[in-house]
PDB file of N, CA and C in Angstrom:
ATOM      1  N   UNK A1403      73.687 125.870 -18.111  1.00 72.00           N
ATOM      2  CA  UNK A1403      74.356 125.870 -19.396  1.00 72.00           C
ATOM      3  C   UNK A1403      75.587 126.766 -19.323  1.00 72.00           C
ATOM      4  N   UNK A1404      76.935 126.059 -19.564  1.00 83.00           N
ATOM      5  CA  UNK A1404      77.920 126.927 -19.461  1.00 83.00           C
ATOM      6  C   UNK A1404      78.115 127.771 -21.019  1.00 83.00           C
ATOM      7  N   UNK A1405      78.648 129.604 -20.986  1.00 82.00           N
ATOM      8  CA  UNK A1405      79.036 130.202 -22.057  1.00 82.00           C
ATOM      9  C   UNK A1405      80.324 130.284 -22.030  1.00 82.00           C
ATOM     10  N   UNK A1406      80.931 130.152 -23.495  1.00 89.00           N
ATOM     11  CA  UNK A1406      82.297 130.687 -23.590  1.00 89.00           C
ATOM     12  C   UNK A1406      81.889 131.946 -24.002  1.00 89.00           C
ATOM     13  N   UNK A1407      83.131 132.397 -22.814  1.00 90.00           N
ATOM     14  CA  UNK A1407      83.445 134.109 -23.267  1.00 90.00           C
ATOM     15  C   UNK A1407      85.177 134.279 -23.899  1.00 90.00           C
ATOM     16  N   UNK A1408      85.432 135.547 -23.932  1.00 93.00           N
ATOM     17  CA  UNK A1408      86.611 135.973 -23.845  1.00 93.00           C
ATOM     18  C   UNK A1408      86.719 136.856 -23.408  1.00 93.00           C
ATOM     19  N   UNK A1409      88.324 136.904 -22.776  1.00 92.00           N
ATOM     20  CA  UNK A1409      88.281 137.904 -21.193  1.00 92.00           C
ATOM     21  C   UNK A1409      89.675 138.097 -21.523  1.00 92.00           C
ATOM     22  N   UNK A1410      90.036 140.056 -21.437  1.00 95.00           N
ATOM     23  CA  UNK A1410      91.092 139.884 -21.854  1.00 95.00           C
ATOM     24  C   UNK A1410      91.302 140.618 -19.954  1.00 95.00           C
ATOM     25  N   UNK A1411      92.923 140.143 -19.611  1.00 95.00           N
ATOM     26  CA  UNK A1411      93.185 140.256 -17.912  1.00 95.00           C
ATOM     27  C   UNK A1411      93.796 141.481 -17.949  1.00 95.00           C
ATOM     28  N   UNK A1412      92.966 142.344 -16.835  1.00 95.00           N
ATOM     29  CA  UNK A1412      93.293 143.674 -16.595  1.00 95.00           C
ATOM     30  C   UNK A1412      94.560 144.118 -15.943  1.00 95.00           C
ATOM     31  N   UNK A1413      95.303 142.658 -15.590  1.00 96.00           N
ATOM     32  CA  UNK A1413      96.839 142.777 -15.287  1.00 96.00           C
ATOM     33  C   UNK A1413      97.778 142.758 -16.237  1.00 96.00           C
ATOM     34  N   UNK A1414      97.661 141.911 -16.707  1.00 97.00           N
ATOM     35  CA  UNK A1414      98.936 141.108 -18.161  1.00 97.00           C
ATOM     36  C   UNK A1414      98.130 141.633 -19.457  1.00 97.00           C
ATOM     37  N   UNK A1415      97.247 142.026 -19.604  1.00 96.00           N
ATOM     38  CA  UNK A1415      96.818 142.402 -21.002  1.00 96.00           C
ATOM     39  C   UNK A1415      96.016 141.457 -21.950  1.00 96.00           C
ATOM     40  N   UNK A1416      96.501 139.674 -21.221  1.00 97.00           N
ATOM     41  CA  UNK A1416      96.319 138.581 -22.124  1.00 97.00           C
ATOM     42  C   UNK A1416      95.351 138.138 -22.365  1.00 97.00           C
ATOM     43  N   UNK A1417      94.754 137.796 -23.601  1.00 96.00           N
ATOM     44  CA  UNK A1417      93.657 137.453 -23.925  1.00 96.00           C
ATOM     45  C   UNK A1417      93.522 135.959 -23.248  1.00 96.00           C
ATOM     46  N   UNK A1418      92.160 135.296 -22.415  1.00 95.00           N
ATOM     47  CA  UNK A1418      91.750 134.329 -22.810  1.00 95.00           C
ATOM     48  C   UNK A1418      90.591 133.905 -22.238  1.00 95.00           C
ATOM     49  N   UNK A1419      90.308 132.600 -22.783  1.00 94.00           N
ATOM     50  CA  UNK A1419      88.636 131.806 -22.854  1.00 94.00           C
ATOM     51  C   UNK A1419      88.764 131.485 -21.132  1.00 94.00           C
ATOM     52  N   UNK A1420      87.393 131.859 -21.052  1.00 90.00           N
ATOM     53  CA  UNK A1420      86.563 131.383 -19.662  1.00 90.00           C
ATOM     54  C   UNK A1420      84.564 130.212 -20.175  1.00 90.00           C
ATOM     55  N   UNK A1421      84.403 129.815 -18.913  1.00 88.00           N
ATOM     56  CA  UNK A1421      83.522 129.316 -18.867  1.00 88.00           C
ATOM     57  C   UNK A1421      82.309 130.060 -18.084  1.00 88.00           C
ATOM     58  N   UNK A1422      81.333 130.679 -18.115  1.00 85.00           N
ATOM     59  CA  UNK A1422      80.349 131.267 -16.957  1.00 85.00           C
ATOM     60  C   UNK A1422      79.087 130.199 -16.918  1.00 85.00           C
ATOM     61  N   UNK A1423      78.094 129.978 -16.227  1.00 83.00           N
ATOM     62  CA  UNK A1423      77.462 129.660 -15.988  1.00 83.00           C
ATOM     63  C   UNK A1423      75.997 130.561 -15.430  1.00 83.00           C
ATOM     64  N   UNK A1424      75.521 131.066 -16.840  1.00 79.00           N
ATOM     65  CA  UNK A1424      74.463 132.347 -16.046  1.00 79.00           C
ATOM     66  C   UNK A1424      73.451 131.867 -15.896  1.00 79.00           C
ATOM     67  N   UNK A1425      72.883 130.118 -15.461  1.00 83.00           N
ATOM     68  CA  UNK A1425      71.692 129.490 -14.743  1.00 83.00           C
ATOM     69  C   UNK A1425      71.115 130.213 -13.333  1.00 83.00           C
ATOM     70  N   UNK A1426      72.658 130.377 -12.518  1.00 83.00           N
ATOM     71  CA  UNK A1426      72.520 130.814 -11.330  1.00 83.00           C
ATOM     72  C   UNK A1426      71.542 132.531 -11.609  1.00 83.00           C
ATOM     73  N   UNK A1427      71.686 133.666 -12.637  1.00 85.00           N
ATOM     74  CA  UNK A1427      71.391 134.743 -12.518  1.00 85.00           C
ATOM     75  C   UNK A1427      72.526 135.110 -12.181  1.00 85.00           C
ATOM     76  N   UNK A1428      72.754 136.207 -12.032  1.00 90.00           N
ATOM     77  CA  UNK A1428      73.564 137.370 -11.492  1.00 90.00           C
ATOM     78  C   UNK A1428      74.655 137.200 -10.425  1.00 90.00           C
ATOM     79  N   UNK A1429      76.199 137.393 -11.034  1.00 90.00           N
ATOM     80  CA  UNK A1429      76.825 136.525  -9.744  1.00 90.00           C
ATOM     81  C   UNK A1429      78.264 137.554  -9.659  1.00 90.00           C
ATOM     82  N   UNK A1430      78.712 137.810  -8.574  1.00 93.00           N
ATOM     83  CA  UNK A1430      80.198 137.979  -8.606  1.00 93.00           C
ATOM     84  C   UNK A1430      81.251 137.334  -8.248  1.00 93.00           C
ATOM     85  N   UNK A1431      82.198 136.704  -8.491  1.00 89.00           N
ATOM     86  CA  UNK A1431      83.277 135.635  -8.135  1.00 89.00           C
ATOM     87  C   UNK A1431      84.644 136.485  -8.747  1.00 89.00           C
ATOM     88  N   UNK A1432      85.484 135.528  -8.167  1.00 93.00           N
ATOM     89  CA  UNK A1432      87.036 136.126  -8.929  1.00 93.00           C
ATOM     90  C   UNK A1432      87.520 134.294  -9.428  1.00 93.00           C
ATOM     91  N   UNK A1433      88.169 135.131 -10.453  1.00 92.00           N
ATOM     92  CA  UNK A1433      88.630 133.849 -11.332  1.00 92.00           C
ATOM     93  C   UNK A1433      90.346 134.366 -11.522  1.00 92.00           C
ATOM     94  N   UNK A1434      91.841 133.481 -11.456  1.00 95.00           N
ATOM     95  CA  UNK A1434      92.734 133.521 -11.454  1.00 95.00           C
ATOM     96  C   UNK A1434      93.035 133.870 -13.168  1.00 95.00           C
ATOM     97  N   UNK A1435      93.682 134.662 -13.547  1.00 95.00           N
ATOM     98  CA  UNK A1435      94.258 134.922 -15.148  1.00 95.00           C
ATOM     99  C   UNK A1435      95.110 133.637 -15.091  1.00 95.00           C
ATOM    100  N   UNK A1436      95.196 132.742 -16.775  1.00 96.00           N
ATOM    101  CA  UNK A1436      95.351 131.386 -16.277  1.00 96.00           C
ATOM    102  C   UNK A1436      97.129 131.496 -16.924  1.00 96.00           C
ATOM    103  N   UNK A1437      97.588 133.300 -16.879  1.00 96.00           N
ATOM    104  CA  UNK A1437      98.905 133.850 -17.594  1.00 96.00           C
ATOM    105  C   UNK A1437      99.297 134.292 -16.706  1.00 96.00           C
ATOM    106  N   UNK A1438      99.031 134.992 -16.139  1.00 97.00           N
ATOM    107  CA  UNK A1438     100.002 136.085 -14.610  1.00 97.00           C
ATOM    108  C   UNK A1438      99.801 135.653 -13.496  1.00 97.00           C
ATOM    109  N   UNK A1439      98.398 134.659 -13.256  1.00 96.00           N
ATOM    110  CA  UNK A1439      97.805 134.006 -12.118  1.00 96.00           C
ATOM    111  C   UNK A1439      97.225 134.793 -10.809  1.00 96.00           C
ATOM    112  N   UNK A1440      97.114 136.523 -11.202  1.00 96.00           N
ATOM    113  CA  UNK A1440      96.888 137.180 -10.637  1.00 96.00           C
ATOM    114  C   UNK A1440      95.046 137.352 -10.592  1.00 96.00           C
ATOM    115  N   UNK A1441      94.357 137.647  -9.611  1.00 96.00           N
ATOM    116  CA  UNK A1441      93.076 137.725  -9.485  1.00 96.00           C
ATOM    117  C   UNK A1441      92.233 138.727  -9.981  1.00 96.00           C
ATOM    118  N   UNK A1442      91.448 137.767 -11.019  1.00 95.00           N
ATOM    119  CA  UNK A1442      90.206 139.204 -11.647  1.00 95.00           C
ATOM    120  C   UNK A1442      88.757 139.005 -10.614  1.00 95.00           C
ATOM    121  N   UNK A1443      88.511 140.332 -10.869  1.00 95.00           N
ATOM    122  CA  UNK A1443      86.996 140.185 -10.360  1.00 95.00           C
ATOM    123  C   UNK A1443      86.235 140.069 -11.500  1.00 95.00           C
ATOM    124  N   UNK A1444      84.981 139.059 -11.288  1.00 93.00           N
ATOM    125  CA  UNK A1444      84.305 138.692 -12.762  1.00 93.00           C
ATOM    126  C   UNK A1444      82.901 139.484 -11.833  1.00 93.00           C
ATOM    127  N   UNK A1445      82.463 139.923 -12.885  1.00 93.00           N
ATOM    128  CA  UNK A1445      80.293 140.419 -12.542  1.00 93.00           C
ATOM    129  C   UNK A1445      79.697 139.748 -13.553  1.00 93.00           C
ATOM    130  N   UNK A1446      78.996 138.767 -13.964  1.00 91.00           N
ATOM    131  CA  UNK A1446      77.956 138.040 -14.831  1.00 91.00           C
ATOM    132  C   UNK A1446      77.071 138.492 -14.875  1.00 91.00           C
ATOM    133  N   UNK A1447      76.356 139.141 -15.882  1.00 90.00           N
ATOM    134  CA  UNK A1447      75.311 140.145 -16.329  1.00 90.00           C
ATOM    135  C   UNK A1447      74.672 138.749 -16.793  1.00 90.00           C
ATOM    136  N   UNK A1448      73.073 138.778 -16.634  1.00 87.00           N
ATOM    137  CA  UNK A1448      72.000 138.057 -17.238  1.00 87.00           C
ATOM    138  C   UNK A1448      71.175 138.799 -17.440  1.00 87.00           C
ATOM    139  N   UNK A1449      70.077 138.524 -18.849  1.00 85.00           N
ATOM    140  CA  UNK A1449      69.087 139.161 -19.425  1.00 85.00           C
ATOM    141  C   UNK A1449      67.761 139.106 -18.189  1.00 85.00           C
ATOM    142  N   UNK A1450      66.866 139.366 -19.040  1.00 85.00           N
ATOM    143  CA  UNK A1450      65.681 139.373 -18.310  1.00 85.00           C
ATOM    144  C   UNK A1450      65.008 138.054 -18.334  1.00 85.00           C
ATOM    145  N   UNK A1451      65.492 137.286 -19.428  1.00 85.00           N
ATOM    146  CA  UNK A1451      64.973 136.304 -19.705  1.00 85.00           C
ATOM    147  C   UNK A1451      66.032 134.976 -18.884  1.00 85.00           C
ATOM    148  N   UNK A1452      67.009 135.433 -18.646  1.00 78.00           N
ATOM    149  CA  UNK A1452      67.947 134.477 -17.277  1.00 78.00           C
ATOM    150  C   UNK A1452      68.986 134.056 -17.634  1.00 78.00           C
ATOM    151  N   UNK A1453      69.206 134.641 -19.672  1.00 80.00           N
ATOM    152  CA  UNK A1453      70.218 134.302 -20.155  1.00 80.00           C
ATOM    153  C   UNK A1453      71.672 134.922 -20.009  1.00 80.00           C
ATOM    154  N   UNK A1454      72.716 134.746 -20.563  1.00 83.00           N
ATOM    155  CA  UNK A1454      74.105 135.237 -20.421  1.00 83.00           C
ATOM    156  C   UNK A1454      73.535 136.780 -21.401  1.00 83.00           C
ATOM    157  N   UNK A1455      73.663 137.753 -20.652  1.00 87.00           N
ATOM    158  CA  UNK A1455      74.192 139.041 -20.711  1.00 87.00           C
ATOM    159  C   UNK A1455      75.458 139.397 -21.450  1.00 87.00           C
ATOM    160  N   UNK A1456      75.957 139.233 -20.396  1.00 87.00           N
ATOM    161  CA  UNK A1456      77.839 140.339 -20.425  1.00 87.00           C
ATOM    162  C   UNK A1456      78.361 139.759 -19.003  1.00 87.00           C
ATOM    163  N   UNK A1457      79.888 140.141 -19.512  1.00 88.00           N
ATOM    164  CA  UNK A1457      80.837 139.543 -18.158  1.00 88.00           C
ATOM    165  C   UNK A1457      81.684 140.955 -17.813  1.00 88.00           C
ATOM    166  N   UNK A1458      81.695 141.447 -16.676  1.00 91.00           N
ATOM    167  CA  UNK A1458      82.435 142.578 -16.600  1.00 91.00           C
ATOM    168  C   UNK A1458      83.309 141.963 -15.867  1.00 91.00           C
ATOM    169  N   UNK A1459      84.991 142.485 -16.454  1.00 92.00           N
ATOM    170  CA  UNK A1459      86.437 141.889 -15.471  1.00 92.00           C
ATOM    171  C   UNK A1459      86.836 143.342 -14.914  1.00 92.00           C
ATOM    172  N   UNK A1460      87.306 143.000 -13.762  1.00 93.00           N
ATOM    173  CA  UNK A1460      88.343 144.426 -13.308  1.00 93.00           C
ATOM    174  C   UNK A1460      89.468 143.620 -12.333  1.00 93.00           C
ATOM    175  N   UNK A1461      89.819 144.446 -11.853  1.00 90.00           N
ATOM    176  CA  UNK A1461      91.414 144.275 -10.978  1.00 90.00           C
ATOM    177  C   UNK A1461      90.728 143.954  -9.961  1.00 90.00           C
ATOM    178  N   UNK A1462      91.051 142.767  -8.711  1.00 76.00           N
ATOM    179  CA  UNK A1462      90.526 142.670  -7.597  1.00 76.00           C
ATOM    180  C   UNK A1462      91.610 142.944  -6.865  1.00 76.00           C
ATOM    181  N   UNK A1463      91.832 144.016  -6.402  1.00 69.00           N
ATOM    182  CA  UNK A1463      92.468 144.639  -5.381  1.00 69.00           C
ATOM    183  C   UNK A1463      92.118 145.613  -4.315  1.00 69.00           C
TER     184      UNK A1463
END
């Protein structure tokens, strides 16, 4: 089941919508800011129960 989040980019400042998918559990990937095109690191937090948590973004550098 995909969640909309909102993700504001730790480069450009800019707010916007992503898709996660927290079926998998617990994941880290980088996703492109779809404004500066520069690379975030995403962490997908899931509950105990396997659901969407929290999305932590930072700078992947």
């Amino acid at each position: 089941m995909l969640d909309s989040v909102f993700l504001t980019c730790p480069f450009c400042g800019e707010r916007f919508e992503a898709l996660v998918d927290a079926s998998g559990g617990e994941a880290d990937y980088i996703e492109d800011c779809p404004v500066c095109c520069r690379p975030i690191s995403l962490h997908l937090r899931t509950g105990s129960d396997g659901g969407f948590e929290g999305l932590d973004a930072d700078r992947d550098e």
